[in-house]
Every structure is written in C-alpha cells, then in structure tokens.
GROMACS .gro file of N, CA and C in nm:
model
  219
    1UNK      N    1   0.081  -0.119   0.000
    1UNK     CA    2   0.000   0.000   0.000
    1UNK      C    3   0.087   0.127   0.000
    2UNK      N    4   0.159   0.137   0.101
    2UNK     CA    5   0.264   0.258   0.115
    2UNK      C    6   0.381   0.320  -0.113
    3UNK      N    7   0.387   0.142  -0.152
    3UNK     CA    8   0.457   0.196  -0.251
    3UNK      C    9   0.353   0.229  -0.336
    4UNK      N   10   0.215   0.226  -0.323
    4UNK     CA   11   0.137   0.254  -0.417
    4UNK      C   12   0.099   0.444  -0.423
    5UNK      N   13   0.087   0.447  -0.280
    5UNK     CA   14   0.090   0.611  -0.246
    5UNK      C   15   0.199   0.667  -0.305
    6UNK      N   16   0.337   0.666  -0.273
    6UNK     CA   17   0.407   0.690  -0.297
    6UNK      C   18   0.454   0.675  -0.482
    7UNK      N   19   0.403   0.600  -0.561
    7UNK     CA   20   0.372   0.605  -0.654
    7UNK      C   21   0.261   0.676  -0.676
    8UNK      N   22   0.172   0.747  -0.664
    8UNK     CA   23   0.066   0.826  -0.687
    8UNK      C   24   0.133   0.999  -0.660
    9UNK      N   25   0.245   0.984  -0.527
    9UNK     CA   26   0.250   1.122  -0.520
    9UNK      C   27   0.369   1.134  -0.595
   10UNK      N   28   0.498   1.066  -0.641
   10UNK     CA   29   0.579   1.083  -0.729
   10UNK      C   30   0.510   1.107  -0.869
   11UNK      N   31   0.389   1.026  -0.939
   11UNK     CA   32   0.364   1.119  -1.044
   11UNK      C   33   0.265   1.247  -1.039
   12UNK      N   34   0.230   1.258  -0.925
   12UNK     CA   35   0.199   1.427  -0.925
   12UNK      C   36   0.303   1.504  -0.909
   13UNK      N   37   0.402   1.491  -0.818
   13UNK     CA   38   0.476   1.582  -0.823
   13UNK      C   39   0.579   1.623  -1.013
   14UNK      N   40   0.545   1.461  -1.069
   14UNK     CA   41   0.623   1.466  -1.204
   14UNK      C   42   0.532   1.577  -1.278
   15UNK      N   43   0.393   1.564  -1.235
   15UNK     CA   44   0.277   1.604  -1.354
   15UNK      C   45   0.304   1.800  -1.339
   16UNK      N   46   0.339   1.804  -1.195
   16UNK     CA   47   0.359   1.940  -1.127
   16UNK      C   48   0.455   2.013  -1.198
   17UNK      N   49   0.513   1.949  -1.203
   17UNK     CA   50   0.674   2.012  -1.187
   17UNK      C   51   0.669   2.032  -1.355
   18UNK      N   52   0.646   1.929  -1.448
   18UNK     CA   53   0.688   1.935  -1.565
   18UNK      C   54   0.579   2.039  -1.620
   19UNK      N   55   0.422   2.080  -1.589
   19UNK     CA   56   0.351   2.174  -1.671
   19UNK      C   57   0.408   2.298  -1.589
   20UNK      N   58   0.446   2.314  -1.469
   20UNK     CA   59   0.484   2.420  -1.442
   20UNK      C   60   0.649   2.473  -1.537
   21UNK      N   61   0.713   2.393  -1.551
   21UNK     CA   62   0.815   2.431  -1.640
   21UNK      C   63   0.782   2.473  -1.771
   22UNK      N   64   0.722   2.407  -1.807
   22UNK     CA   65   0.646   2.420  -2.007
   22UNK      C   66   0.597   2.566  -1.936
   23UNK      N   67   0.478   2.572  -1.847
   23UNK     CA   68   0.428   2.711  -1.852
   23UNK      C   69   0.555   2.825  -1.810
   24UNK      N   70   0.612   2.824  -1.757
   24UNK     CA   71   0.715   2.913  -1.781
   24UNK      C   72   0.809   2.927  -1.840
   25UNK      N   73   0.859   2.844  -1.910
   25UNK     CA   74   0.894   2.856  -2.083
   25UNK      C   75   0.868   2.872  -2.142
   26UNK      N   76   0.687   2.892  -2.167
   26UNK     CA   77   0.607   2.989  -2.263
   26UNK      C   78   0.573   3.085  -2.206
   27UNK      N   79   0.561   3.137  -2.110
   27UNK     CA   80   0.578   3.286  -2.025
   27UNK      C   81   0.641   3.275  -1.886
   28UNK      N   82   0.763   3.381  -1.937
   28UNK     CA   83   0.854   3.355  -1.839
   28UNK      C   84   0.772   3.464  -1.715
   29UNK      N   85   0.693   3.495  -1.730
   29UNK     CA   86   0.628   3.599  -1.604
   29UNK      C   87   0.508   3.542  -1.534
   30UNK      N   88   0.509   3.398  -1.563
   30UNK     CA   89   0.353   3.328  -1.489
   30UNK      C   90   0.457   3.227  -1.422
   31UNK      N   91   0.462   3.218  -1.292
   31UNK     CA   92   0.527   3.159  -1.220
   31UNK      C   93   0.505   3.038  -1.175
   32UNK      N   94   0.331   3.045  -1.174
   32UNK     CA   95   0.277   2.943  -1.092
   32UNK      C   96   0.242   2.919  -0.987
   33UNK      N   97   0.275   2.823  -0.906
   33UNK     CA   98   0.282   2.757  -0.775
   33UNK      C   99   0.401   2.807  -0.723
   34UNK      N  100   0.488   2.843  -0.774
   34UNK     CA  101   0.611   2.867  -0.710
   34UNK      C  102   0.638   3.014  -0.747
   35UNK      N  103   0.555   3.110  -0.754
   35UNK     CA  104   0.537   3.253  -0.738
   35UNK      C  105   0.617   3.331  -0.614
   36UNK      N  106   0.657   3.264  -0.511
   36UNK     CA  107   0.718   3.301  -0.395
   36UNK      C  108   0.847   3.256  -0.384
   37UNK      N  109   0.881   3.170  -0.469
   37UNK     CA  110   1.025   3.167  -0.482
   37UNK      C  111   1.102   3.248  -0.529
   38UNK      N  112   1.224   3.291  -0.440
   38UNK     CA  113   1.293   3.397  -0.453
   38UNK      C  114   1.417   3.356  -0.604
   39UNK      N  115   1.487   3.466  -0.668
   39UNK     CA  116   1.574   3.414  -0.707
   39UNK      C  117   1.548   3.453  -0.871
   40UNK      N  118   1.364   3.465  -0.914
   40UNK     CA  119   1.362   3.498  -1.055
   40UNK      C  120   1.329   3.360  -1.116
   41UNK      N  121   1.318   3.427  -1.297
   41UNK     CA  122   1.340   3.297  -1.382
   41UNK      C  123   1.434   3.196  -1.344
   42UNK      N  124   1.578   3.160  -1.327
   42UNK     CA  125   1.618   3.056  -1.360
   42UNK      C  126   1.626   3.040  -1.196
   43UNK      N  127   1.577   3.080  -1.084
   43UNK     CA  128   1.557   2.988  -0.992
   43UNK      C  129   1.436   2.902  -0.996
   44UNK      N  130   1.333   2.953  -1.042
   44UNK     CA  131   1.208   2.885  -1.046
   44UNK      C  132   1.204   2.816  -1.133
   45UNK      N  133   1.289   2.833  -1.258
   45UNK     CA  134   1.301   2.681  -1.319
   45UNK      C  135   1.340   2.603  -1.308
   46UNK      N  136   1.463   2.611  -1.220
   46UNK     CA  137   1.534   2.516  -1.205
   46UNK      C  138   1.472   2.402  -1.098
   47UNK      N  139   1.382   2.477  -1.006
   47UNK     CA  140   1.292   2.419  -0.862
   47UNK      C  141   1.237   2.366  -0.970
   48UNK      N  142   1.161   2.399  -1.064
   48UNK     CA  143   1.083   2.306  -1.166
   48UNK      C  144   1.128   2.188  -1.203
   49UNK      N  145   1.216   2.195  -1.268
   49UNK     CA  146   1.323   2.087  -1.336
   49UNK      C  147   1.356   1.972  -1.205
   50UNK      N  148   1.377   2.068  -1.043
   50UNK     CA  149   1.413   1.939  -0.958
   50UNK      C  150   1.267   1.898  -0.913
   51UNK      N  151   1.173   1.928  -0.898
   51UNK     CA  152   1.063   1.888  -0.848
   51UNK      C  153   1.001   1.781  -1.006
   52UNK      N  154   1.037   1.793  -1.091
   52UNK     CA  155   1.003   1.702  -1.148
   52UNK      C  156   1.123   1.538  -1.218
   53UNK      N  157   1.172   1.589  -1.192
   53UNK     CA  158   1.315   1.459  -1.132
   53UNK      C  159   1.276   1.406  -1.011
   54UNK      N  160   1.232   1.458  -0.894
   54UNK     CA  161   1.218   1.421  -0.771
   54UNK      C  162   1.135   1.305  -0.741
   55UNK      N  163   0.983   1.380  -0.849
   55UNK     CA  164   0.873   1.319  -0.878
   55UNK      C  165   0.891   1.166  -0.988
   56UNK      N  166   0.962   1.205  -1.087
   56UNK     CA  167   0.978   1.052  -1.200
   56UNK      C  168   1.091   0.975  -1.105
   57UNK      N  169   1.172   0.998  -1.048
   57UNK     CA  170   1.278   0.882  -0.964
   57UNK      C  171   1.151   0.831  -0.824
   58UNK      N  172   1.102   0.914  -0.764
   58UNK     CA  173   1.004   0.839  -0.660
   58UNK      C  174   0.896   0.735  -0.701
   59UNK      N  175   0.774   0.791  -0.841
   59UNK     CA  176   0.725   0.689  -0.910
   59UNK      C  177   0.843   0.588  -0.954
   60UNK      N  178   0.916   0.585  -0.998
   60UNK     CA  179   0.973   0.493  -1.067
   60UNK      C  180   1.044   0.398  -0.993
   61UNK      N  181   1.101   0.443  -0.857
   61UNK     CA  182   1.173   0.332  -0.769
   61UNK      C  183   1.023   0.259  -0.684
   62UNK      N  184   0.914   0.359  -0.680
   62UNK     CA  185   0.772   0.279  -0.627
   62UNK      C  186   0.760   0.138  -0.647
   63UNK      N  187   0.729   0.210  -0.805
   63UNK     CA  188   0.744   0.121  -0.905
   63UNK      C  189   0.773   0.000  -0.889
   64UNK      N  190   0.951   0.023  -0.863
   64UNK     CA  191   1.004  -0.117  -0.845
   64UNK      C  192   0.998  -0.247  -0.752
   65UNK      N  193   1.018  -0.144  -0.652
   65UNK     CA  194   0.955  -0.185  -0.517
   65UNK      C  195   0.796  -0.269  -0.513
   66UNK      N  196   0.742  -0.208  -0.591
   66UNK     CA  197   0.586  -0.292  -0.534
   66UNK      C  198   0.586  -0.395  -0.635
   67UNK      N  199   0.666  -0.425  -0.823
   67UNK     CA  200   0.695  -0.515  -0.831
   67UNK      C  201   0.834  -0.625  -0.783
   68UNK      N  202   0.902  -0.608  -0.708
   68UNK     CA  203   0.969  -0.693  -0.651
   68UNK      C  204   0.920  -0.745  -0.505
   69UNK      N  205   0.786  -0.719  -0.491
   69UNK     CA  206   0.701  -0.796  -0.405
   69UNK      C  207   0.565  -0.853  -0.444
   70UNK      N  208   0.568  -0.832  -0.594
   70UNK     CA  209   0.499  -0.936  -0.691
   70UNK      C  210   0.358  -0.847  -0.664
   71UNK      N  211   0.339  -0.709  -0.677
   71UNK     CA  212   0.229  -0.643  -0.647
   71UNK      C  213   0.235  -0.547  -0.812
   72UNK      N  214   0.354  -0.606  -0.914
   72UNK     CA  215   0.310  -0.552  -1.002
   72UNK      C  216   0.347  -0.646  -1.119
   73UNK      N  217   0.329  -0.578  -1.218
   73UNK     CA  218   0.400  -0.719  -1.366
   73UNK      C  219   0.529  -0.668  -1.402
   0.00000   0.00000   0.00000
C-alpha cells in the first residue's frame, strides 16, 4: 500500500513540476505555484526541473519496489 501512495504522489509531483516548467517557458512571467520563490526565472526553473526529477525517480523506484514484491508485472 505505502509503494502505491508513494507512486501516486511521485507522479503528481512529475505532472507538477513538468507543466509548471512548459508554462514558464512559454511565459517567463507566470510563475505558478512557485510565485514566492525567490531568485527569478532561472531559480524557479530550475525548482521546476528538480521537483520534477524528484517526482519521476520516486514513481519509478515505487514502481520497483511494489513489483519486486509481486504487487506488479
């Protein structure tokens, strides 16, 4: 159960992270969710870029985890 959550919140955080980047690569003045981050454009992209790495390595080791206890194919 736990790797299944944890697979659910790794691809939100992937789903997060990656439209928030696209949207501020098509306007660099809509910030998003991360409007309060200090630092400008290339800090808030870059929080983009790690929040969605953060998100595809957590789904993806879930992933592994819940099939190497035969809870997936």
């Amino acid at each position: 159960m736990k790797f299944d959550v944890l697979q659910i919140i790794g691809a939100v955080l992937t789903v997060l992270g990656a439209q928030g980047a696209i949207r501020l690569l098509v306007d660099h003045d809509n910030t998003g969710l991360l409007g309060w981050f200090p630092g400008g454009f290339p800090a808030v992209l870059t929080a983009y870029i790690v929040v969605t790495v953060i998100g595809a390595l957590t789904a993806g080791w879930s992933h592994d985890q819940a099939k190497a206890l035969g809870r997936r194919k």
